[in-house]
Coordinates of C-alpha atoms in Angstrom, one line a residue:
X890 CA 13.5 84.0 107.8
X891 CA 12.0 82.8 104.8
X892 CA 14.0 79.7 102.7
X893 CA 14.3 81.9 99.6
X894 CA 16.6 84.3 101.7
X895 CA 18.5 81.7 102.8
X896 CA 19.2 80.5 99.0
X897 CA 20.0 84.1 98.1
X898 CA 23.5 85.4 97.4
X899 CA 24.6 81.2 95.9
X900 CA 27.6 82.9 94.3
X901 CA 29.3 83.1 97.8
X902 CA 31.5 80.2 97.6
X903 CA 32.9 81.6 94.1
X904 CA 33.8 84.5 95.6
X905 CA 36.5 84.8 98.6
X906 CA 33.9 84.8 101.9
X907 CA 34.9 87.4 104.6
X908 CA 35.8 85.4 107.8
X909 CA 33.1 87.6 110.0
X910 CA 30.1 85.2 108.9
X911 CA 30.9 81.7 111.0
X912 CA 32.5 84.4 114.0
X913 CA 29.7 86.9 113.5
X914 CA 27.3 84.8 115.9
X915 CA 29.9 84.5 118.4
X916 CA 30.7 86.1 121.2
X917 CA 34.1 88.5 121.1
X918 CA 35.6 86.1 123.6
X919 CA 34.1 83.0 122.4
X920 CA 34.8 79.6 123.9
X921 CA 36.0 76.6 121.9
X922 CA 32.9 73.6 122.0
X923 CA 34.3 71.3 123.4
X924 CA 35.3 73.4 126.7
X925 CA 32.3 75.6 126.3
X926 CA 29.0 75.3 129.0
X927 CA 25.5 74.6 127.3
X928 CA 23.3 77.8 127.4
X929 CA 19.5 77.4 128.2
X930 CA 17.1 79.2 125.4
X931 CA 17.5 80.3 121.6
X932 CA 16.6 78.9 118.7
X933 CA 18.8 76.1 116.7
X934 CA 18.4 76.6 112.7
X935 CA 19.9 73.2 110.8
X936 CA 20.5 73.1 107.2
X937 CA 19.9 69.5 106.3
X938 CA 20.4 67.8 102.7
X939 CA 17.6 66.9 100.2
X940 CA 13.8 67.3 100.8
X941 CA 10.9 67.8 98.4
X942 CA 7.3 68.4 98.6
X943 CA 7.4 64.2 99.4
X944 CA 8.9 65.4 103.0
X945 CA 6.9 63.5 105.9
X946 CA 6.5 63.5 109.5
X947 CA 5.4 60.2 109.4
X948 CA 7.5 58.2 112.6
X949 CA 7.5 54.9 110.4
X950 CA 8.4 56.3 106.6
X951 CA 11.4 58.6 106.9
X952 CA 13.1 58.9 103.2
X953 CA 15.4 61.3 102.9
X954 CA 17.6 63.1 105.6
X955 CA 15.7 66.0 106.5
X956 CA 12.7 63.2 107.6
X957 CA 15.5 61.1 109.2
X958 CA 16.2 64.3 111.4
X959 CA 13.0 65.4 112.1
X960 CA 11.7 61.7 113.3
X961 CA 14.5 61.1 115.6
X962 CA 13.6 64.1 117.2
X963 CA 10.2 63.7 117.7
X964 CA 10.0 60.1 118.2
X965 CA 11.4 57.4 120.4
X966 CA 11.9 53.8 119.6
X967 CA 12.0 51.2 122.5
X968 CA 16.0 50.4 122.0
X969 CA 18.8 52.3 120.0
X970 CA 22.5 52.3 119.4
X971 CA 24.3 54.4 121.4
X972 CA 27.0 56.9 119.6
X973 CA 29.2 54.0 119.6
X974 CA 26.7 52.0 117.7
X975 CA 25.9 49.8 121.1
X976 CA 22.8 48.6 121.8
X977 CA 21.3 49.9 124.7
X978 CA 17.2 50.3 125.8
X979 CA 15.6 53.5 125.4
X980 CA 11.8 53.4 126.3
X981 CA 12.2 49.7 127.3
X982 CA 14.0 48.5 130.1
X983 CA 14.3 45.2 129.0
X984 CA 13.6 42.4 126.7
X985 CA 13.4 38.9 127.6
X986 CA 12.4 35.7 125.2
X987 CA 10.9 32.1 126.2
X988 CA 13.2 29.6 126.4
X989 CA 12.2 28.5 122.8
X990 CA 12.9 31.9 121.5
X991 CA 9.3 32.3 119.9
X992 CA 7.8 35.0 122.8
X993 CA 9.4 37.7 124.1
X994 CA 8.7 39.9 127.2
X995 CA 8.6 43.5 127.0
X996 CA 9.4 45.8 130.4
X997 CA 8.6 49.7 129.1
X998 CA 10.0 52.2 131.5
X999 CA 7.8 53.9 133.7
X1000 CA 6.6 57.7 134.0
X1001 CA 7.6 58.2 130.2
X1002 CA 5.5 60.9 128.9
X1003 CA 4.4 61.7 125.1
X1004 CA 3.9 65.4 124.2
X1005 CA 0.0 65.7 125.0
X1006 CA 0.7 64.8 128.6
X1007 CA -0.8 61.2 127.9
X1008 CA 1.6 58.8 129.8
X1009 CA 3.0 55.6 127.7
X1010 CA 1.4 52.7 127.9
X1011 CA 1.6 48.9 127.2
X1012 CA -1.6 49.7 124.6
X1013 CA 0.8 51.9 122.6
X1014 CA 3.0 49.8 121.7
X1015 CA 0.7 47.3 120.3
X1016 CA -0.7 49.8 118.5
X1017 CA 2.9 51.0 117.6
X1018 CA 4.2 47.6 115.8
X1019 CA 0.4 47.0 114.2
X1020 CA 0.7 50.4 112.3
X1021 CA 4.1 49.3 111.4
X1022 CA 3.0 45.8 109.8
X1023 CA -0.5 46.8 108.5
X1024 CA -0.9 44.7 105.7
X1025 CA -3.5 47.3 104.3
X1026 CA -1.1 50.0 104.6
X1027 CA 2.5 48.9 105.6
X1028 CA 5.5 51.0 106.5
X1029 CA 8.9 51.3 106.2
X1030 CA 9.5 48.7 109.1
X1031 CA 7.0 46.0 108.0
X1032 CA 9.7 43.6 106.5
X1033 CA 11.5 43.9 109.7
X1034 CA 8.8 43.3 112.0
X1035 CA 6.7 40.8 110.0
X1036 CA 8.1 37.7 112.4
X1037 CA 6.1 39.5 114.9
X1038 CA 2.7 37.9 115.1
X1039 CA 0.9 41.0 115.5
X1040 CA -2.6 39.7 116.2
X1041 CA -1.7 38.0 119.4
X1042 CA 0.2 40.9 121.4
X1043 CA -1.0 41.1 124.7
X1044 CA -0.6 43.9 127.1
X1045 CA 0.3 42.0 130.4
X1046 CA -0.2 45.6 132.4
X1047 CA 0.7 49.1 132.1
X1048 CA 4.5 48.7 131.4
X1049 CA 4.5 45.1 129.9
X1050 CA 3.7 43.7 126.6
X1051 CA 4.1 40.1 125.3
X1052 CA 5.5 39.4 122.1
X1053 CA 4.4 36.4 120.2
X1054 CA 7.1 35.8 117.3
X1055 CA 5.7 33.1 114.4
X1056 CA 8.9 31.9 114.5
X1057 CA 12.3 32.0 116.9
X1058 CA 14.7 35.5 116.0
X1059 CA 17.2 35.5 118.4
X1060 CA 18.2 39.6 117.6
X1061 CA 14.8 41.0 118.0
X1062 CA 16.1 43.9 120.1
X1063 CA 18.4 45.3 116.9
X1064 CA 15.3 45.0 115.2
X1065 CA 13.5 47.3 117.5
X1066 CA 16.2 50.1 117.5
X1067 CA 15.8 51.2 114.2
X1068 CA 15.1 55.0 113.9
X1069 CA 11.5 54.4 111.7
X1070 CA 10.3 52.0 114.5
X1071 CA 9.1 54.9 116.8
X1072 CA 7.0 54.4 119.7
X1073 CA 3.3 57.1 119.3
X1074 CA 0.1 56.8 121.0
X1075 CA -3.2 54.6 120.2
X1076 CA -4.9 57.2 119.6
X1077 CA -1.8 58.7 116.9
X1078 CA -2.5 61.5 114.3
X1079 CA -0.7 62.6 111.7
X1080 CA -2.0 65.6 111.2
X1081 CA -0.6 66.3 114.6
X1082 CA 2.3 64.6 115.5
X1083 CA 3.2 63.2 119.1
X1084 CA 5.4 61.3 120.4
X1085 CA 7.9 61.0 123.4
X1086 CA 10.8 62.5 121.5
X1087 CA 13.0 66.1 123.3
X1088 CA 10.8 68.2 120.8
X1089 CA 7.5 68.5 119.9
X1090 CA 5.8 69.4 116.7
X1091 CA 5.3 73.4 116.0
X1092 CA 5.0 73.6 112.2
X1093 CA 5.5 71.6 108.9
X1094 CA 6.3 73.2 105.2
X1095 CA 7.1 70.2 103.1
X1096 CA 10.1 70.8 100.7
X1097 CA 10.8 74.1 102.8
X1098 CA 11.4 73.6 106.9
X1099 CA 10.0 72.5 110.3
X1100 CA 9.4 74.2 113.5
X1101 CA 9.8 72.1 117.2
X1102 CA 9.9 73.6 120.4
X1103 CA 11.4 72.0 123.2
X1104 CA 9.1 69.7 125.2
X1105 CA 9.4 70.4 129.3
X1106 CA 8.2 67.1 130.3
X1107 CA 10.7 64.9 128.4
X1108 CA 11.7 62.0 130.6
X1109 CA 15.5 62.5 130.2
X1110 CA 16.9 66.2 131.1
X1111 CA 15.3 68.6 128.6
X1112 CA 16.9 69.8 126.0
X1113 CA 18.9 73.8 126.6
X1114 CA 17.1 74.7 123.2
X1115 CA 13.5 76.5 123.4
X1116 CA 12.9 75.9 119.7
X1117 CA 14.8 73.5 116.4
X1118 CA 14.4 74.9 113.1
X1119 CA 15.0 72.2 110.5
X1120 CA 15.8 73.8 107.1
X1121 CA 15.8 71.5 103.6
X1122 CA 18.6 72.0 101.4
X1123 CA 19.1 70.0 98.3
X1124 CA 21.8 72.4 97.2
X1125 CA 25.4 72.0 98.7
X1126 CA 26.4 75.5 98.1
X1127 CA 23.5 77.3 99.3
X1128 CA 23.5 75.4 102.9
X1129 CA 27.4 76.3 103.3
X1130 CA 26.4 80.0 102.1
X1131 CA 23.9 79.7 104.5
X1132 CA 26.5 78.3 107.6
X1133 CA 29.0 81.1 106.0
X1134 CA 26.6 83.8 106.5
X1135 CA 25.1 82.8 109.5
X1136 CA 22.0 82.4 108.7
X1137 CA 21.9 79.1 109.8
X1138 CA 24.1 77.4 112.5
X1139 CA 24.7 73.5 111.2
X1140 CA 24.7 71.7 108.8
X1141 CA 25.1 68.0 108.0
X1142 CA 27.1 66.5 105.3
X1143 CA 29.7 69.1 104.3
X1144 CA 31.9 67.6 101.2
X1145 CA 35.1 67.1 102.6
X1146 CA 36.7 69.6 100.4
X1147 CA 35.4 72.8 102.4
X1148 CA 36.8 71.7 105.9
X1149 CA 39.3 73.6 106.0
X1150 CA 37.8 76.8 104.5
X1151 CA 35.2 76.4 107.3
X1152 CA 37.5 76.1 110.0
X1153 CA 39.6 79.2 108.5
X1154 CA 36.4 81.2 108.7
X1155 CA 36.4 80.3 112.5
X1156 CA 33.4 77.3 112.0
X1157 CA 33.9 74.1 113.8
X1158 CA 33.7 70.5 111.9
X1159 CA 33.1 67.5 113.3
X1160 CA 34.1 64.2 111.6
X1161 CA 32.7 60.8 112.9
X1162 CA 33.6 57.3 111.4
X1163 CA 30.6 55.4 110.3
X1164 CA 29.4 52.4 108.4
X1165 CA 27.7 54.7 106.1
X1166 CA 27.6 53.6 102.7
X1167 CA 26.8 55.4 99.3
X1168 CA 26.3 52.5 96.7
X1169 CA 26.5 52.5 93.2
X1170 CA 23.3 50.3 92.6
X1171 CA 22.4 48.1 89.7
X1172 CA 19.2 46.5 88.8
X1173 CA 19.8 42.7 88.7
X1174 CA 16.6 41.8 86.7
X1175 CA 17.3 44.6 84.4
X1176 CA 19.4 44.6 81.6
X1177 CA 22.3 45.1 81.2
X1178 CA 22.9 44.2 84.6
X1179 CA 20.1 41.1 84.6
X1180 CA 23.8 39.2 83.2
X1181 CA 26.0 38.7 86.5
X1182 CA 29.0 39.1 84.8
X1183 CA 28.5 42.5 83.8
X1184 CA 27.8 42.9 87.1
X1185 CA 31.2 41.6 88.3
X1186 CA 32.8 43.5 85.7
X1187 CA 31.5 46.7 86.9
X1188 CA 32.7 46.3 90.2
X1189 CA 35.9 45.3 89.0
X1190 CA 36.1 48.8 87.4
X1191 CA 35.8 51.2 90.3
X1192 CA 39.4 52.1 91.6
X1193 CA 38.1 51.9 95.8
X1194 CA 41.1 53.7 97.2
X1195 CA 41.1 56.6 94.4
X1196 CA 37.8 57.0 95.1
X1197 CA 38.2 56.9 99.2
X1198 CA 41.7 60.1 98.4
X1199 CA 39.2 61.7 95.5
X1200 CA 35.3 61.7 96.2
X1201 CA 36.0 61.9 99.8
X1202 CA 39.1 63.4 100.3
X1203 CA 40.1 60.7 102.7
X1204 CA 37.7 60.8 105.0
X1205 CA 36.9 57.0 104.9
X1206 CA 38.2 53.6 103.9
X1207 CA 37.8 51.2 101.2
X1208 CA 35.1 48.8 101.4
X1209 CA 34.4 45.5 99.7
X1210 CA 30.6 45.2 97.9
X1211 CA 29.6 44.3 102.0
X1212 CA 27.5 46.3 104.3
X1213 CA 27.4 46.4 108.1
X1214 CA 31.4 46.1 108.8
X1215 CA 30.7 46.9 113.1
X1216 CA 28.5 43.4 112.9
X1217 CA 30.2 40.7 114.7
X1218 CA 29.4 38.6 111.7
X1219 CA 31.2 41.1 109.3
X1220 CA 32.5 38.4 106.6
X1221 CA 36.0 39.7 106.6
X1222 CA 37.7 37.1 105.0
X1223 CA 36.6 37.3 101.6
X1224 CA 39.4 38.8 99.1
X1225 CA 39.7 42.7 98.8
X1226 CA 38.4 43.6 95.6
X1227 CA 41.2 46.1 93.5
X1228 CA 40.6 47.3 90.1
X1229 CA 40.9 44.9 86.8
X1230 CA 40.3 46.6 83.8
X1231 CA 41.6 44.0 81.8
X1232 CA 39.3 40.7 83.4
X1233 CA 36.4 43.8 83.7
X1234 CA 36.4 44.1 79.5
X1235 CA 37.0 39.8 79.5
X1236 CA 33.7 40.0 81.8
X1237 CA 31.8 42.2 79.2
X1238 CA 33.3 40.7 76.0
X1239 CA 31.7 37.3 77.5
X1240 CA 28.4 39.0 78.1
X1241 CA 28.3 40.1 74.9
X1242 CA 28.2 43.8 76.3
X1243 CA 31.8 45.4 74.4
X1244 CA 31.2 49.1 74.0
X1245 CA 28.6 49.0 76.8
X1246 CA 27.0 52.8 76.9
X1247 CA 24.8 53.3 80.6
X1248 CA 23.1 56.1 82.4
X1249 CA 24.3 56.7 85.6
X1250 CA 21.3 58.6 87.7
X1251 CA 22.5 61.1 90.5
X1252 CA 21.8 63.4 92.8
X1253 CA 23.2 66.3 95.3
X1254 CA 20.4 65.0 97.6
X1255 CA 21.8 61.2 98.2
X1256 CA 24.4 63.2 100.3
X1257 CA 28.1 65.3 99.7
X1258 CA 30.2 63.1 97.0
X1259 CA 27.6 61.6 95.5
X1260 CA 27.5 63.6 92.0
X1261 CA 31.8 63.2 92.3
X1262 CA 31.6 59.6 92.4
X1263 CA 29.5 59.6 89.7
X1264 CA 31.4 61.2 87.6
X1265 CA 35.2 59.6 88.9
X1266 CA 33.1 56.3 88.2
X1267 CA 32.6 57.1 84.8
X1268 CA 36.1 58.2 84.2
X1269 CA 37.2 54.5 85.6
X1270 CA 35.0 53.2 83.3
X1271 CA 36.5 54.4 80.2
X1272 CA 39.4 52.5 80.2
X1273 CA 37.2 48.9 80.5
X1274 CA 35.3 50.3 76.9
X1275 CA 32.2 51.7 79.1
X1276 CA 30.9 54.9 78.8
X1277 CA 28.8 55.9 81.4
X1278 CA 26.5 58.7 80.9
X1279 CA 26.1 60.7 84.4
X1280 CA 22.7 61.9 84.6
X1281 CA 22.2 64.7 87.7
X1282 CA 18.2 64.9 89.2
X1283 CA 17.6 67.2 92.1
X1284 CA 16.3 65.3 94.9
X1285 CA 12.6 65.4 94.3
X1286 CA 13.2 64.0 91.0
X1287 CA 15.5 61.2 92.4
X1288 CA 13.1 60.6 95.4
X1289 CA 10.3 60.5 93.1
X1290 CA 8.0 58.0 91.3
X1291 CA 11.0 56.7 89.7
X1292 CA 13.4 56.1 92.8
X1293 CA 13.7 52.0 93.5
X1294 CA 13.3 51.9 89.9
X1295 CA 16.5 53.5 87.9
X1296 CA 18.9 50.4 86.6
X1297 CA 22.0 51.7 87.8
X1298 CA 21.7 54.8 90.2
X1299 CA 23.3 55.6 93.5
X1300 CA 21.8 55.8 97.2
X1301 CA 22.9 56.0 100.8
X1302 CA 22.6 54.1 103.8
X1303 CA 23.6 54.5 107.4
X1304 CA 25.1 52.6 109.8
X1305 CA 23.2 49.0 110.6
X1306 CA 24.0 45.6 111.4
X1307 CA 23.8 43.1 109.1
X1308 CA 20.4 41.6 109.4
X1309 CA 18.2 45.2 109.9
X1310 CA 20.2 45.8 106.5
X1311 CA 19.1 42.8 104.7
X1312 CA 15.5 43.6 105.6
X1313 CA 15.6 46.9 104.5
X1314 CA 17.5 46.8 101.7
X1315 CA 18.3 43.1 100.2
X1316 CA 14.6 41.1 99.9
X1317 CA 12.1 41.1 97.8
X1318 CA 9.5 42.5 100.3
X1319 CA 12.6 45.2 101.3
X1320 CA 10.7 48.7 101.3
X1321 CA 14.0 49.6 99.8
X1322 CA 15.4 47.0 97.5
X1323 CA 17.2 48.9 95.2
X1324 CA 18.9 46.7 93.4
X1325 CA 15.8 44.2 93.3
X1326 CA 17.4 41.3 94.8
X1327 CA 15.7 38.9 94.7
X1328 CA 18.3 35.2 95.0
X1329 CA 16.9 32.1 96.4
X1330 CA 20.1 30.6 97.9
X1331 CA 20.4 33.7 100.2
X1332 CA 17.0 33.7 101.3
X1333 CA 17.4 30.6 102.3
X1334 CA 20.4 31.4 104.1
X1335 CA 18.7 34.4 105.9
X1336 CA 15.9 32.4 106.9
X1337 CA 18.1 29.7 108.5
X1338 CA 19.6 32.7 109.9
X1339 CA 16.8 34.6 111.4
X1340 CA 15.9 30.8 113.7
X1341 CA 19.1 30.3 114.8
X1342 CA 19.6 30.5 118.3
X1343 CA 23.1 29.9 118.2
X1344 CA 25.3 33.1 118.1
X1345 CA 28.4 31.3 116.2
X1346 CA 26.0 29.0 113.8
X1347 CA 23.8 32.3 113.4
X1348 CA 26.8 34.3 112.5
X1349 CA 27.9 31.4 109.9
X1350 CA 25.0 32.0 107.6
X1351 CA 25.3 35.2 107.5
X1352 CA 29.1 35.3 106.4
X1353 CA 27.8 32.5 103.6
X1354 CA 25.0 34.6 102.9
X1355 CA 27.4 38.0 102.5
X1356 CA 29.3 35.8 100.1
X1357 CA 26.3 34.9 97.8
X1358 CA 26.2 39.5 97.6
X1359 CA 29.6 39.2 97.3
X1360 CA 29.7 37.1 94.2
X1361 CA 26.6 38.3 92.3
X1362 CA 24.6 41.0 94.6
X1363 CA 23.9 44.0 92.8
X1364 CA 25.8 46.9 94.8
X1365 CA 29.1 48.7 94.2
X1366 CA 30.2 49.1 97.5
X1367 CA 33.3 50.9 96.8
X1368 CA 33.4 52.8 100.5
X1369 CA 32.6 53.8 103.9
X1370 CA 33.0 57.8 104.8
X1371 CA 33.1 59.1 107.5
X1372 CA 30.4 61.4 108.0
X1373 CA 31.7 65.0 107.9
X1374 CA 29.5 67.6 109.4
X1375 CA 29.7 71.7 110.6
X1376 CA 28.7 74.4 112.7
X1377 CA 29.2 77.7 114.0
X1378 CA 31.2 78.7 116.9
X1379 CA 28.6 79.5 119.3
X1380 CA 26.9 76.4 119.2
X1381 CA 28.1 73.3 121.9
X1382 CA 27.3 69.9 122.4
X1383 CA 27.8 68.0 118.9
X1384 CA 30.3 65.0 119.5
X1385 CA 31.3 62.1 117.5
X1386 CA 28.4 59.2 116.4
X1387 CA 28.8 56.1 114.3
X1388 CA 24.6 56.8 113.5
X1389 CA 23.3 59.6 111.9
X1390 CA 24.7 62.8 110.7
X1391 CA 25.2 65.8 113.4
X1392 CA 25.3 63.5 116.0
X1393 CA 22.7 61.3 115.1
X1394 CA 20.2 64.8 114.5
X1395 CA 20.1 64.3 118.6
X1396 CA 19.5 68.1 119.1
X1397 CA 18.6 67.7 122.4
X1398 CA 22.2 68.4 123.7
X1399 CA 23.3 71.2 121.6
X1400 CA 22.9 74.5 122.5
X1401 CA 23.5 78.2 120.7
X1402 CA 25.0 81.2 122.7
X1403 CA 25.5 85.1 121.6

């Protein structure tokens, strides 16, 4: 079935949708998922959101979602967070630092297999984390990892690697569960994927889909599916025309307003609380937002909890300009932040910035409500004297030569803890510093940070250096949503996960009868 098909007939939604489409792949007698058996075979086709001709493969630079999905399906990192957002080993068994906390012992479980048959070694991984950190060429990961004194890894024996840090971390394990820190061969070609992951590679159309077919010597149980179709889709309504019809059977996020038409039509949803985050980001060495008090104004302008009833149609919960609220060092105790029009325009009138007029950059392919919140957002701002202009990209455009660049723009984030976060998102060498933060007192809080040894000092400096975001950061964290997903009523095995979207794109334990 060819893409284009699968975008035909977008008027569906504005019309009233027959119910046979979500029960038309079903069985007369079908059972309900959650009671229902897996079924061995058949083909899984997933309508993910965004994707351009920009789509990789690459195991250390996923971007957008349909990347996210595919890596996490061919790949394997050596720890991950469970569904509960636990942290648990995956191709480790364990992870063990010198009593000064500056090398670490690495135990790799034994028998793991990658796709070509070759079994894992201690040499992969080496070669693994230098890929990740080449200077020449460095990945997504690189900030993360670059305590890792990459020169001097030693491969003990087949199943053990030392791990010389250049200075003490005391959470290197969180580090090393990240999705873009999979684990692939020396000898690893892009060209031709492998890794250790429930799927291996088939076919690649970037922008369009991808092809996997189940691999047999995966060192957990299989997966029941012989193939995964992942399908881009930086249009809402065509993916949920798509699910309607049955032409595909999941998709991930599905804007809260359609749940109940889909369950109507006989679909299932499935709703998981997260610490995902869609920010409202503003360039803080950019005008107008380069003065921190416009800053503050504009997050005294969003109204949180008519955004949480609006954009997401309460599926979530207020949040507070902080990320990472399942860390332990989650700085709860700094005030809740509630609109103030009145001290917002007080803000701006001090800044010189009455009458403010912005550009607000968008699009369908940062995830379901982002456009909405754009546009409620620009409502709100109206009665502080700001007009915001909402400007809507399609997700090649967003995700182009100009993302990490707009001055005041949106993005999403999953679930992390607080210090994978801050490397990703909140330094200057970040791969994704939006915002370009870039403040000296909080480096120098996350340095202390990264050395400290001592859980309850550690988790000190981090609630200080959440408060130095807190008072002049450059996000709009006006909520958490849970992450709302669907699927057809043949297909078992999706449950709840605080990761990634259709539980955690972990295929491996889905499967698709009738």
């Amino acid at each position: 079935m060819k893409r284009r098909d699968l975008l035909r007939g977008g008027a569906l939604l504005a019309a009233s949708v027959p119910a046979a489409g979500l029960l038309s792949a079903c069985s007369p007698n079908r059972v309900a998922p959650a009671a229902g058996r897996p079924v061995r075979g058949g083909v899984l086709r997933v309508g993910v959101s965004g994707g351009s001709a920009k789509d990789t493969l690459d195991p250390h630079n996923p971007l957008s979602y349909p990347d996210q999905a595919r890596v996490v399906n061919l790949y394997e990192p050596l720890f991950h967070h469970d569904a509960a957002y636990r942290l648990k080993p995956f191709l480790a068994e364990s992870l063990e630092p010198s009593k000064d906390g500056r090398t670490w012992l690495l135990r790799l479980r034994a028998g793991v297999e990658f796709h070509n048959g070759k079994t894992l070694d201690a040499r992969d991984v080496i070669a693994t984390l230098r890929r990740i950190v080449d200077p020449k060429a460095p990945t997504a990961g690189a900030t993360s990892l670059s305590v890792v004194d990459a020169g001097r890894l030693r491969r003990v024996d087949a199943t053990t690697v030392e791990i010389p840090l250049k200075h003490p971390y005391a959470l290197l394990k969180d580090l090393l569960a990240q999705y873009s820190l999979g684990i692939v061969p020396e000898d690893f070609d892009l060209r031709k994927p492998v890794g250790t992951g429930p799927f291996a590679y088939k076919s690649f159309a970037p922008g369009d889909r991808s092809a996997f077919t189940r691999f047999d010597g995966y060192w957990r149980r299989p997966a029941h599916l012989d193939e995964l179709h992942i399908i881009d889709f930086p249009d809402d309504t065509a993916k949920i025309n798509s699910l309607l019809s049955a032409q595909i059977h999941a998709i991930d996020n599905l804007p809260p307003a359609y749940i109940d038409m889909i369950e109507k039509q006989g679909g299932q949803v499935l709703i998981s609380e997260t610490g995902s985050w869609n920010p409202i980001t503003m360039r803080v060495d950019t005008p107008p937002f380069k003065d921190v008090r416009v800053r503050q104004a504009f997050r005294l302008i969003v109204d949180r909890p008519q955004m949480v009833k609006q954009v997401l149609g309460g599926q979530g919960r207020v949040g507070n300009d902080l990320y990472a609220p399942f860390d332990v060092a989650y700085n709860s105790d700094l005030p809740q932040r509630h609109q103030d029009l009145g001290r917002a325009r007080s803000l701006l009138k001090a800044a010189g910035q009455e009458n403010l007029t912005v550009e607000l950059v968008t699009s369908g392919g940062i995830g379901s409500g982002a456009i909405e919140a754009a546009q409620l957002f620009a409502q709100q701002a109206k009665g502080a004297g700001v007009k915001v202009k909402v400007r809507i990209t399609d997700s090649a455009t967003f995700y182009g030569d100009r993302y990490l660049s707009w001055p005041f723009a949106q993005d999403y984030w999953f679930t992390r803890n607080y210090l994978p976060q801050v490397d990703a998102g909140s330094l200057k060498t970040s791969p994704y510093n939006e915002t370009h933060w870039n403040d000296a007192e909080f480096n120098t809080l996350m340095d202390r940070a990264r050395r400290e040894s001592d859980a309850s000092k550690r988790n000190e400096l981090l609630k200080a250096a959440q408060r130095t975001e807190y008072d002049r950061g450059g996000h709009i964290i006006w909520g958490f949503k849970n992450q709302v997903d669907a699927y057809a009523a043949n297909v078992t095995g999706f449950t709840a996960n605080r990761n990634l979207p259709l539980s955690n794109y972990e295929f491996r334990n889905v499967s698709v009868s009738g």
